[in-house]
mmCIF file of C-alpha atoms in Angstrom:
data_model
loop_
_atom_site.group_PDB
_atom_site.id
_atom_site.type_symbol
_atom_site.label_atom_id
_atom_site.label_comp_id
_atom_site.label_asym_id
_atom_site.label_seq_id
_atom_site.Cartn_x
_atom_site.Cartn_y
_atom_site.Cartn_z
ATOM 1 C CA UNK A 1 -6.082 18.672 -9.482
ATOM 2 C CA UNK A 2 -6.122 15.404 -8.055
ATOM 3 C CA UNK A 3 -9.459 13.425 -8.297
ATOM 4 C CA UNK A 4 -11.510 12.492 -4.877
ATOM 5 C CA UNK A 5 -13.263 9.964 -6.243
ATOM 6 C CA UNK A 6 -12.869 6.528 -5.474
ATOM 7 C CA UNK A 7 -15.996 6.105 -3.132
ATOM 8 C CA UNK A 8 -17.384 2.634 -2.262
ATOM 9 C CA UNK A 9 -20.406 1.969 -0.485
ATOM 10 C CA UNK A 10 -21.406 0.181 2.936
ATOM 11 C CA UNK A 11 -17.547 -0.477 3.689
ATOM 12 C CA UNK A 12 -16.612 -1.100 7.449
ATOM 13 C CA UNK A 13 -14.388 1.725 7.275
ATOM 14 C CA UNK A 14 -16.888 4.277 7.005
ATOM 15 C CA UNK A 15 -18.114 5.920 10.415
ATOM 16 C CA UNK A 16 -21.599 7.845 10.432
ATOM 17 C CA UNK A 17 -22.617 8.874 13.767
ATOM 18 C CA UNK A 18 -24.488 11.812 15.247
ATOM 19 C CA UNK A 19 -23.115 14.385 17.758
ATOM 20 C CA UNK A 20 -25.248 16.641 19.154
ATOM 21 C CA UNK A 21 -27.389 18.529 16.133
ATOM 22 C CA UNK A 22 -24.678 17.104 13.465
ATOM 23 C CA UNK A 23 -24.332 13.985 11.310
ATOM 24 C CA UNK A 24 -20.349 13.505 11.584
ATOM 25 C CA UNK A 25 -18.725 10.815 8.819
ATOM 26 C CA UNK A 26 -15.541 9.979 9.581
ATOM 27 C CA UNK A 27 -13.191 7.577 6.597
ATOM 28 C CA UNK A 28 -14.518 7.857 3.674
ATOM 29 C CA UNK A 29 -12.151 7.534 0.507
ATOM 30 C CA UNK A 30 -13.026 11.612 0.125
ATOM 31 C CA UNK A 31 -11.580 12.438 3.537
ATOM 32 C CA UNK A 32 -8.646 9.994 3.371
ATOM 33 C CA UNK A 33 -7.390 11.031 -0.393
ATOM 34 C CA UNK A 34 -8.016 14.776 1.177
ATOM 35 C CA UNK A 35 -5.742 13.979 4.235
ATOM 36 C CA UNK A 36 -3.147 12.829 2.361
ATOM 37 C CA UNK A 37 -3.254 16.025 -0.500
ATOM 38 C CA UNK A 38 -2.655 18.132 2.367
ATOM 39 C CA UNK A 39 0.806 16.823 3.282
ATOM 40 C CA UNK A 40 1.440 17.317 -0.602
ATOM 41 C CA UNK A 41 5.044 19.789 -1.075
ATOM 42 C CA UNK A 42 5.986 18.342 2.655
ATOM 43 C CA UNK A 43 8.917 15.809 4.657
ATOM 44 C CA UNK A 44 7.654 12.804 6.246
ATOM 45 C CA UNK A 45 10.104 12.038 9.143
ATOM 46 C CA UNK A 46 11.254 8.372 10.645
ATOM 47 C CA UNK A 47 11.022 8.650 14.486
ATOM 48 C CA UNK A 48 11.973 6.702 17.214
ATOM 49 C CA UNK A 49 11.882 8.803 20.241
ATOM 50 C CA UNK A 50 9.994 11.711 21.545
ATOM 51 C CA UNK A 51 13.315 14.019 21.007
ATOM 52 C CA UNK A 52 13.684 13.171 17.399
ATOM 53 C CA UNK A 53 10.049 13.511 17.356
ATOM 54 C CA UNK A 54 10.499 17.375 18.444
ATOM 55 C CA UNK A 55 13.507 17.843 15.774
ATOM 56 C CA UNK A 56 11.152 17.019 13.152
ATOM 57 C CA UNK A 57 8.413 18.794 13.815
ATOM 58 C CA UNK A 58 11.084 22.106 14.830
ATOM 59 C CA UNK A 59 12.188 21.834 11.117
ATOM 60 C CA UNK A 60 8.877 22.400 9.991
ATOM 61 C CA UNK A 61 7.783 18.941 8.671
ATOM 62 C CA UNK A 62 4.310 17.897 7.712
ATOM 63 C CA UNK A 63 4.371 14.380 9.575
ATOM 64 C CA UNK A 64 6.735 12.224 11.372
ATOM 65 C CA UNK A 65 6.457 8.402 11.282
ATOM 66 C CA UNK A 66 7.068 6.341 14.390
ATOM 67 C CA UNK A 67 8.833 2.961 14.307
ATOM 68 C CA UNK A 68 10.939 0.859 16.851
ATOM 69 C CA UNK A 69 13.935 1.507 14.759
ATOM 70 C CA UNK A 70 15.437 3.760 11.968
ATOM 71 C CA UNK A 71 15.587 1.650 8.466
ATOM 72 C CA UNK A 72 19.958 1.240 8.858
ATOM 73 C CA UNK A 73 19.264 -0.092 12.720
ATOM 74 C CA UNK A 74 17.118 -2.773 11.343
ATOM 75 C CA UNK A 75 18.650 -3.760 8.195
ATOM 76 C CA UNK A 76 21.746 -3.950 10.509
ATOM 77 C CA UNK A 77 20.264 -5.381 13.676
ATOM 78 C CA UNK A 78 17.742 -8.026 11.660
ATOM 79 C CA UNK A 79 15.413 -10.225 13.482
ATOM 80 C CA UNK A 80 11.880 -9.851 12.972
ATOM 81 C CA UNK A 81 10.915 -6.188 12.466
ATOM 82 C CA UNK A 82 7.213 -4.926 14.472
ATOM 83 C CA UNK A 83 5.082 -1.754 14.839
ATOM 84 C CA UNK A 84 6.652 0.344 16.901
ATOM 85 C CA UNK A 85 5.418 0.351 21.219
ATOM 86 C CA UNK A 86 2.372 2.311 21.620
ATOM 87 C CA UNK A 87 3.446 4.015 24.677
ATOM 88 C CA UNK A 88 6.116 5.508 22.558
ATOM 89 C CA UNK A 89 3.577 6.093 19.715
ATOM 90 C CA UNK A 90 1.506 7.797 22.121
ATOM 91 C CA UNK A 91 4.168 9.955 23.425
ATOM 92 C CA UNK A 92 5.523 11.065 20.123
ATOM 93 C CA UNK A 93 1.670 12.016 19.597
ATOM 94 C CA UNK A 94 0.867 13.788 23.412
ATOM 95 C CA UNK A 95 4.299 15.954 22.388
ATOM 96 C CA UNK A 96 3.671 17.391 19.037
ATOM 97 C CA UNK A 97 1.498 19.354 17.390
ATOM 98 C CA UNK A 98 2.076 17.727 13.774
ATOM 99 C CA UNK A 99 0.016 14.726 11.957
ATOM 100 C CA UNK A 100 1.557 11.240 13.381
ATOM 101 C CA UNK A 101 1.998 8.207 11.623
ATOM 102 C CA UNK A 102 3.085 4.430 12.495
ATOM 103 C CA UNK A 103 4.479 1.440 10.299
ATOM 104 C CA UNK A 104 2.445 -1.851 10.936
ATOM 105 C CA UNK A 105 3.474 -5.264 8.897
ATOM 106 C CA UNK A 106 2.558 -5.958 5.428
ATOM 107 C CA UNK A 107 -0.510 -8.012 5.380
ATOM 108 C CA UNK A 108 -0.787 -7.670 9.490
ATOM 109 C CA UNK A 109 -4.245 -6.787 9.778
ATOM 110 C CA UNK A 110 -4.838 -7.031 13.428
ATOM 111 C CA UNK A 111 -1.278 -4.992 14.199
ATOM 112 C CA UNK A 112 -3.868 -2.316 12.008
ATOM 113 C CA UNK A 113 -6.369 -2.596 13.857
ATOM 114 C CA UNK A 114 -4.596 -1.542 16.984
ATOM 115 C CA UNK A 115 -2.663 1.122 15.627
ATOM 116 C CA UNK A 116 -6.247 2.577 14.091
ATOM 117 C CA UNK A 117 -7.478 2.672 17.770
ATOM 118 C CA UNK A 118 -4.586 4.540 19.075
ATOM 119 C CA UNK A 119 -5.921 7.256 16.806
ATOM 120 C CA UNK A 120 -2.870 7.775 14.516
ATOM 121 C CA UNK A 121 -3.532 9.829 11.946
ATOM 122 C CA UNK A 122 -1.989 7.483 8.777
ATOM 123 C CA UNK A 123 -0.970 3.720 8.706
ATOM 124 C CA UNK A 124 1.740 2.168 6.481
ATOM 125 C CA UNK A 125 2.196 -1.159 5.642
ATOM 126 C CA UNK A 126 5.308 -1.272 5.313
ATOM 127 C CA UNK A 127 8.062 -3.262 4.018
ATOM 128 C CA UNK A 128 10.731 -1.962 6.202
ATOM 129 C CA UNK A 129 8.909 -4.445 8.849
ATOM 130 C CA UNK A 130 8.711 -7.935 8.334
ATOM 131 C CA UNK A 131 6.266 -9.103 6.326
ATOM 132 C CA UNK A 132 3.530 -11.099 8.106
ATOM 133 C CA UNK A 133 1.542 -12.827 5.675
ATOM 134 C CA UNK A 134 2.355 -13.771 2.714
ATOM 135 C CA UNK A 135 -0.186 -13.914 0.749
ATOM 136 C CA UNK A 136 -2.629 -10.588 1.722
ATOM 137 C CA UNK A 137 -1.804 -6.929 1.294
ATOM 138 C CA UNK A 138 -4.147 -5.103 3.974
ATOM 139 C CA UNK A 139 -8.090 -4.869 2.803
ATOM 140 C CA UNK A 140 -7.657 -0.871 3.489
ATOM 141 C CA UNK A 141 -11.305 0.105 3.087
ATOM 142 C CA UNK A 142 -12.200 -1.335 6.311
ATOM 143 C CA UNK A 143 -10.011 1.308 8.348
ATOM 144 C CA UNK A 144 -11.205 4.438 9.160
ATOM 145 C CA UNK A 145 -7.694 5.914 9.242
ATOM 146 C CA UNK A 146 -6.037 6.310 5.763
ATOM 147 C CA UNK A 147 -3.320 3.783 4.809
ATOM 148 C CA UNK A 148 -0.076 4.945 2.905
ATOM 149 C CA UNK A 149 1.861 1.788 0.868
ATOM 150 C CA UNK A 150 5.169 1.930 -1.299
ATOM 151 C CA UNK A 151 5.508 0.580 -4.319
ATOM 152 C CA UNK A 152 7.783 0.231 -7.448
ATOM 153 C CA UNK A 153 5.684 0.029 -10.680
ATOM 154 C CA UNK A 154 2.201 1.587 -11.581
ATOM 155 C CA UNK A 155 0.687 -1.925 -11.468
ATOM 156 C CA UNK A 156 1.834 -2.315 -7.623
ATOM 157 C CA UNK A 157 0.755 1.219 -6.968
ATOM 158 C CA UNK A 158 -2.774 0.560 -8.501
ATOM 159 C CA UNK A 159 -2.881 -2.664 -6.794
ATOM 160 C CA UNK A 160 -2.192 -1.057 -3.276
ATOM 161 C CA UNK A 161 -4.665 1.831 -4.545
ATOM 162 C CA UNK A 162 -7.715 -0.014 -5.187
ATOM 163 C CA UNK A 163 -7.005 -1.893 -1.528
ATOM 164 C CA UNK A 164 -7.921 1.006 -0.351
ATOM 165 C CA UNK A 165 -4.436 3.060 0.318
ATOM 166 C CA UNK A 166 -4.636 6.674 0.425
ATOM 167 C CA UNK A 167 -1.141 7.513 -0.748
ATOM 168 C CA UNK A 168 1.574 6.114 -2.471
ATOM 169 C CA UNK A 169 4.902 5.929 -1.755
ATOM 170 C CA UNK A 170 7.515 5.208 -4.612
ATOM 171 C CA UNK A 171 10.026 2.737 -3.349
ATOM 172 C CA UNK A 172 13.324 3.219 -2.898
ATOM 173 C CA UNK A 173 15.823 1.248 -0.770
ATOM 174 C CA UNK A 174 15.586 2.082 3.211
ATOM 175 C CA UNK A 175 18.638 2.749 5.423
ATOM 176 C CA UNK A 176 20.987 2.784 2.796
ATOM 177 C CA UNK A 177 21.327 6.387 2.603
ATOM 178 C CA UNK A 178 21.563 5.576 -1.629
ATOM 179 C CA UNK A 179 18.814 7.385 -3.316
ATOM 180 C CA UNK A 180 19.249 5.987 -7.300
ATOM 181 C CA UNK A 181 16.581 3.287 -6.379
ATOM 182 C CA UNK A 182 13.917 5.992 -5.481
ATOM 183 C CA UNK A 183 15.021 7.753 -8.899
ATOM 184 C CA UNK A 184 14.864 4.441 -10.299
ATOM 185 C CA UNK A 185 11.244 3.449 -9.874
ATOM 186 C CA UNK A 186 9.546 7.442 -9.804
ATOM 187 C CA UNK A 187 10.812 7.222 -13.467
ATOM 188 C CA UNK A 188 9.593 3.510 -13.934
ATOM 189 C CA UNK A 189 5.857 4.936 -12.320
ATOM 190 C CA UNK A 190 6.106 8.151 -14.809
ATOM 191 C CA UNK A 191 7.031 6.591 -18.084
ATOM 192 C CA UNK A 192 3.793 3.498 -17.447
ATOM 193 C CA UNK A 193 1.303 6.828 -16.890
ATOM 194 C CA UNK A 194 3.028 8.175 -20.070
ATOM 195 C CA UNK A 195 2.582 4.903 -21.764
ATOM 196 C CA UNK A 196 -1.807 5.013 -20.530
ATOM 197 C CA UNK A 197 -1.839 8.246 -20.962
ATOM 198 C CA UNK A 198 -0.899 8.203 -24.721
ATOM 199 C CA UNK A 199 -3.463 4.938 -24.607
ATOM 200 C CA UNK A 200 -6.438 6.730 -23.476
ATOM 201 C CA UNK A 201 -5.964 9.917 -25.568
ATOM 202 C CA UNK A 202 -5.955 7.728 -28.499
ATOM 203 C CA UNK A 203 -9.305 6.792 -27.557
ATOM 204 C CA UNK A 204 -8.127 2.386 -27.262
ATOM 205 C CA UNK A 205 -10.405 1.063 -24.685
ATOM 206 C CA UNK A 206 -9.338 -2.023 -26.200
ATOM 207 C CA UNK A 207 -5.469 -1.100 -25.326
ATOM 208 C CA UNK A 208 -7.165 0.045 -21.655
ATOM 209 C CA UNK A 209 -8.827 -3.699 -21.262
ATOM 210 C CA UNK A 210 -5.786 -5.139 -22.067
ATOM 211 C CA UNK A 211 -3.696 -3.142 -19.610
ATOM 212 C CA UNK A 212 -5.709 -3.393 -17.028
ATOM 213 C CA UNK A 213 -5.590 -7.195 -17.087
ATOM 214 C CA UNK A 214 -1.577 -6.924 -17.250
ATOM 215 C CA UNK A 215 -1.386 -4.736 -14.013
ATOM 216 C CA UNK A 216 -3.836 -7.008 -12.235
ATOM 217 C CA UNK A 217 -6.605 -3.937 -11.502
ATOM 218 C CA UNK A 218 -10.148 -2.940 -12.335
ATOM 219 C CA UNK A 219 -10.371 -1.465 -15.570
ATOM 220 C CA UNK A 220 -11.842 1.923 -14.093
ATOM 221 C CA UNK A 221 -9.171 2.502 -12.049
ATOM 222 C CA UNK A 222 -6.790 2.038 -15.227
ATOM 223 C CA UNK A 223 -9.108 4.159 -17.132
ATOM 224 C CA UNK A 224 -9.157 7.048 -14.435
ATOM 225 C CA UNK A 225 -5.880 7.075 -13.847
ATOM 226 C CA UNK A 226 -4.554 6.929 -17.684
ATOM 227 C CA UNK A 227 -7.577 10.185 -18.000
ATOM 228 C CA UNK A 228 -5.529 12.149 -15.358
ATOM 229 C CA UNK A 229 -2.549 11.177 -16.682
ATOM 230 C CA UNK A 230 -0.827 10.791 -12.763
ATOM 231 C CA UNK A 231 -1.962 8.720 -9.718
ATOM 232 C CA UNK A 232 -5.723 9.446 -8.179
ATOM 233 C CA UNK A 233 -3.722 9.474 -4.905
ATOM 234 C CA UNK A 234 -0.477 11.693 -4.197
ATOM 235 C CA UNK A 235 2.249 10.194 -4.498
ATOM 236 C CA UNK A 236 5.609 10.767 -2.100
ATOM 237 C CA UNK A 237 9.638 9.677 -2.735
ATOM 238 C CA UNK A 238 11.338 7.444 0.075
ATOM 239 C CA UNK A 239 14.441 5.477 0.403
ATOM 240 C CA UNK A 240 17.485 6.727 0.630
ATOM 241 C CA UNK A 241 17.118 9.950 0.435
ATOM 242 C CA UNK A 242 20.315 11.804 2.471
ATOM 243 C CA UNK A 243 20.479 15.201 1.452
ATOM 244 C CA UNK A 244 18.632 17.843 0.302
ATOM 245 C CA UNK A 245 19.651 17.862 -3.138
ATOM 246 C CA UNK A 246 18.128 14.678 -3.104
ATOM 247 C CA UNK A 247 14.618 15.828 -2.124
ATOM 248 C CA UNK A 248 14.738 18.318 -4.844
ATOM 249 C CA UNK A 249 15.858 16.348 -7.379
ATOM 250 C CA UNK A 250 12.898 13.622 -6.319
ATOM 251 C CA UNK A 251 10.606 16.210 -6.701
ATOM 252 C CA UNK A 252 11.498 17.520 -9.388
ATOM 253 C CA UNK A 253 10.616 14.330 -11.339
ATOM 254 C CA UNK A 254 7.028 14.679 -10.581
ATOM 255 C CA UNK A 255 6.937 13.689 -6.796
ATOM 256 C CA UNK A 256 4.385 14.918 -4.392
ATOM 257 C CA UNK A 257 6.839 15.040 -1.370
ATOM 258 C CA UNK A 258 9.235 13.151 0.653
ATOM 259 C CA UNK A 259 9.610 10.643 3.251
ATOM 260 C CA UNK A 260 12.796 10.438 4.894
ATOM 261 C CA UNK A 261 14.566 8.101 7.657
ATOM 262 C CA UNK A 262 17.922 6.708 8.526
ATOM 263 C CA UNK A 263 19.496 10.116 6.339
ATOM 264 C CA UNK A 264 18.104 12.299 9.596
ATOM 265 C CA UNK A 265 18.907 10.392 12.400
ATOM 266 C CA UNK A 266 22.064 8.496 10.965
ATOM 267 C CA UNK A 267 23.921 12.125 10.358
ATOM 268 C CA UNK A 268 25.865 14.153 13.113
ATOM 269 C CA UNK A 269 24.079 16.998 12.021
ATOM 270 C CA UNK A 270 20.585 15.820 12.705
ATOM 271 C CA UNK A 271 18.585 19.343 12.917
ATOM 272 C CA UNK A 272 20.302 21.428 10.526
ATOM 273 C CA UNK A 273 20.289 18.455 7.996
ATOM 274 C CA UNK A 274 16.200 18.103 8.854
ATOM 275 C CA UNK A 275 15.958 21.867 8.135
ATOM 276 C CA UNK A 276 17.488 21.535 4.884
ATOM 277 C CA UNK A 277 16.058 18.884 3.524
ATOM 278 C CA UNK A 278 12.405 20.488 4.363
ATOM 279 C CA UNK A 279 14.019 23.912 2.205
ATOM 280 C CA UNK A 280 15.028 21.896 -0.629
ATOM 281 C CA UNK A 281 11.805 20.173 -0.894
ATOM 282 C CA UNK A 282 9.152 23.514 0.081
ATOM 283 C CA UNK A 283 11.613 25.454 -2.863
ATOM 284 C CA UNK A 284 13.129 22.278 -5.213
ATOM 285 C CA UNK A 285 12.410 24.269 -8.462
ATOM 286 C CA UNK A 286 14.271 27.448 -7.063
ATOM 287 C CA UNK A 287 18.253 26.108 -7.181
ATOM 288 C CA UNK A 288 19.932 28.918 -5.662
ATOM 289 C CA UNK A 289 17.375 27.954 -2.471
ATOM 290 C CA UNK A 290 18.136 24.321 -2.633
ATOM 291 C CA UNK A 291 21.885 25.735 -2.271
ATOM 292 C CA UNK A 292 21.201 27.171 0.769
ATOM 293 C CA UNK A 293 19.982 24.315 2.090
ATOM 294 C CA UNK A 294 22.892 22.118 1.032
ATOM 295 C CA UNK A 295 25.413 24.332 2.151
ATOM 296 C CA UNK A 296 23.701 24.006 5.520
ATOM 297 C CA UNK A 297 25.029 20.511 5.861
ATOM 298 C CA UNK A 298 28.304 18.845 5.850
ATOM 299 C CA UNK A 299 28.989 15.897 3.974
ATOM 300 C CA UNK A 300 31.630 14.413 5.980
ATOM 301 C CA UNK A 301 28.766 14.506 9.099
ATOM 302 C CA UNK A 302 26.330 12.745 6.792
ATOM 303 C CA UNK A 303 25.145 8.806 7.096
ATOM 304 C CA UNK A 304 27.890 6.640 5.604
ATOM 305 C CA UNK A 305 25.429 4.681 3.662
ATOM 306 C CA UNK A 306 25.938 1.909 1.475
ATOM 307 C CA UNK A 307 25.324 0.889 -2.242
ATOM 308 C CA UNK A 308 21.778 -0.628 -2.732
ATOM 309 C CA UNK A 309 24.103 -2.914 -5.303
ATOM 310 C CA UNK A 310 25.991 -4.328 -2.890
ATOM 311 C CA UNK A 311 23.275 -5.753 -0.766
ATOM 312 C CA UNK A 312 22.342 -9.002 -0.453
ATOM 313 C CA UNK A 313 18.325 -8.422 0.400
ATOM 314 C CA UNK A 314 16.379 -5.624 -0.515
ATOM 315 C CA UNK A 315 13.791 -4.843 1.631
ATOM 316 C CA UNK A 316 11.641 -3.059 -1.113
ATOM 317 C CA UNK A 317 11.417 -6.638 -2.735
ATOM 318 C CA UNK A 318 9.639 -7.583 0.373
ATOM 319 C CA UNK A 319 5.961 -8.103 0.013
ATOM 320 C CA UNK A 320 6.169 -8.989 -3.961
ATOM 321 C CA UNK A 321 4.493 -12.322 -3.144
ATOM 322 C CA UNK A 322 1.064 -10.832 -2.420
ATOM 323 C CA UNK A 323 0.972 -9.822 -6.357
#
């Protein structure tokens, strides 16, 4: 069981107002955390358009995510990466039925702001866009609507967690269609909760102090986290991920669920590989399932891709700065 807790008082995010008979409270960390626990199993989907909007949501996906353009468009494209247009944003969300969420830029507080009035349902500060500031993550606990950020260590995770985000999302390296970075840093994030764990059942609150001062957080949140022995927020693989053996084999190291982009979009096969993808992740610890969904796609349709290696900038790096 994940824990709720988290709760901090008088914080701008937090809406109490009365309708009718009822007291209604609207972003607290309760209902954000909660929010976020019940995409947990699911495929969060990169969108551009209204159609690819309706793909997603046909393949039975939990959320899609609306940007400008898929990760591969603007590593390839470059220039200086923004939210996504709201009329689009409010398309996507007047044409499905499904949770909607929108990128804004890393430490871009007012592009928040105006994707928290369009009533999206999450925000992520992403590092696909360009960052804008370079010195501020997001304060998330004055939004009402919960934030998602990626990151690539337990101390960034924490870091973005005791902003205020709602859920985590372990880095990999967008629009590459190469998933060992995602592998890469869910096994990083597992073996430091290993490492706290075995801290905090030794009973070394000294060891505790100590770590919490090396990962740059509050000692309680070190302390709660190392208790449960896993995040206080779920905790979702993205980057890279192309197939659906990929998905399973993400979650099968301990994540929550999946985000995926360019993989989708970037592949001649769009739906069937979208229905796949959402098998192998709803039944990754059932192989002969995650079979069926591989054998549902063809690799010589799939996204060409390219070596996260060979690259010359990594978007994940983006955003390092701020710590």
């Amino acid at each position: 069981m994940i824990s709720l807790s988290g709760e901090i008082e008088n914080v701008h995010g937090v809406i109490r107002e009365r309708e009718n008979t009822h007291q209604i409270t609207r972003g607290t960390s309760t209902l954000k955390r909660g929010f976020a626990h019940m995409l947990k199993n699911g495929v969060v989907m990169d969108v551009t358009t209204v159609e690819q909007a309706k793909i997603a949501e046909r393949a039975g996906v939990v959320a899609v995510m609306v940007l400008d353009k898929l990760p591969s468009d603007v590593r390839k494209i470059g220039g200086v990466a923004r939210t996504a247009s709201i009329d689009v944003i409010r398309e996507i969300m007047d044409s499905v039925t499904i949770p909607v969420m929108a990128k804004c830029r890393i430490g871009h507080t007012y592009e928040a702001k105006v994707l928290d009035a369009t009533g999206v349902d999450m925000i992520d500060e992403s590092e696909v866009l360009t960052p804008a500031d370079q010195a501020h993550h997001i304060w998330k606990w004055d939004f009402t609507t919960p934030f998602v950020n990626g990151a690539r260590s337990l101390g960034e995770a924490l870091r973005r967690i005791e902003e205020g985000a709602a859920m985590i999302r372990t880095k990999g390296e967008p629009g590459t269609g190469d998933v060992a970075e995602a592998i890469l840093h869910i096994n990083l994030v597992n073996s430091q909760l290993r490492q706290i764990k075995s801290i905090y059942d030794s009973g070394d609150n000294q060891g505790l102090i100590k770590l919490a001062r090396e990962l740059k957080v509050s000692y309680e949140l070190v302390s709660e986290t190392a208790q449960l022995g896993r995040l206080p927020v779920v905790n979702f693989a993205a980057g890279g991920i192309a197939t659906p053996a990929d998905a399973a084999h993400l979650m099968s190291l301990g994540c929550d669920g999946i985000f995926v982009g360019s993989g989708i979009f970037k592949a001649e096969d769009a739906q069937e590989r979208a229905n796949a993808i959402v098998l192998a992740t709803t039944f990754w610890m059932y192989p002969d399932k995650v079979l069926e969904a591989q054998v549902m796609v063809n690799e010589k349709k799939s996204i060409l891709g390219e070596s996260a290696d060979s690259l010359q900038f990594k978007m994940q790096e983006r955003g390092d700065l701020h710590d």
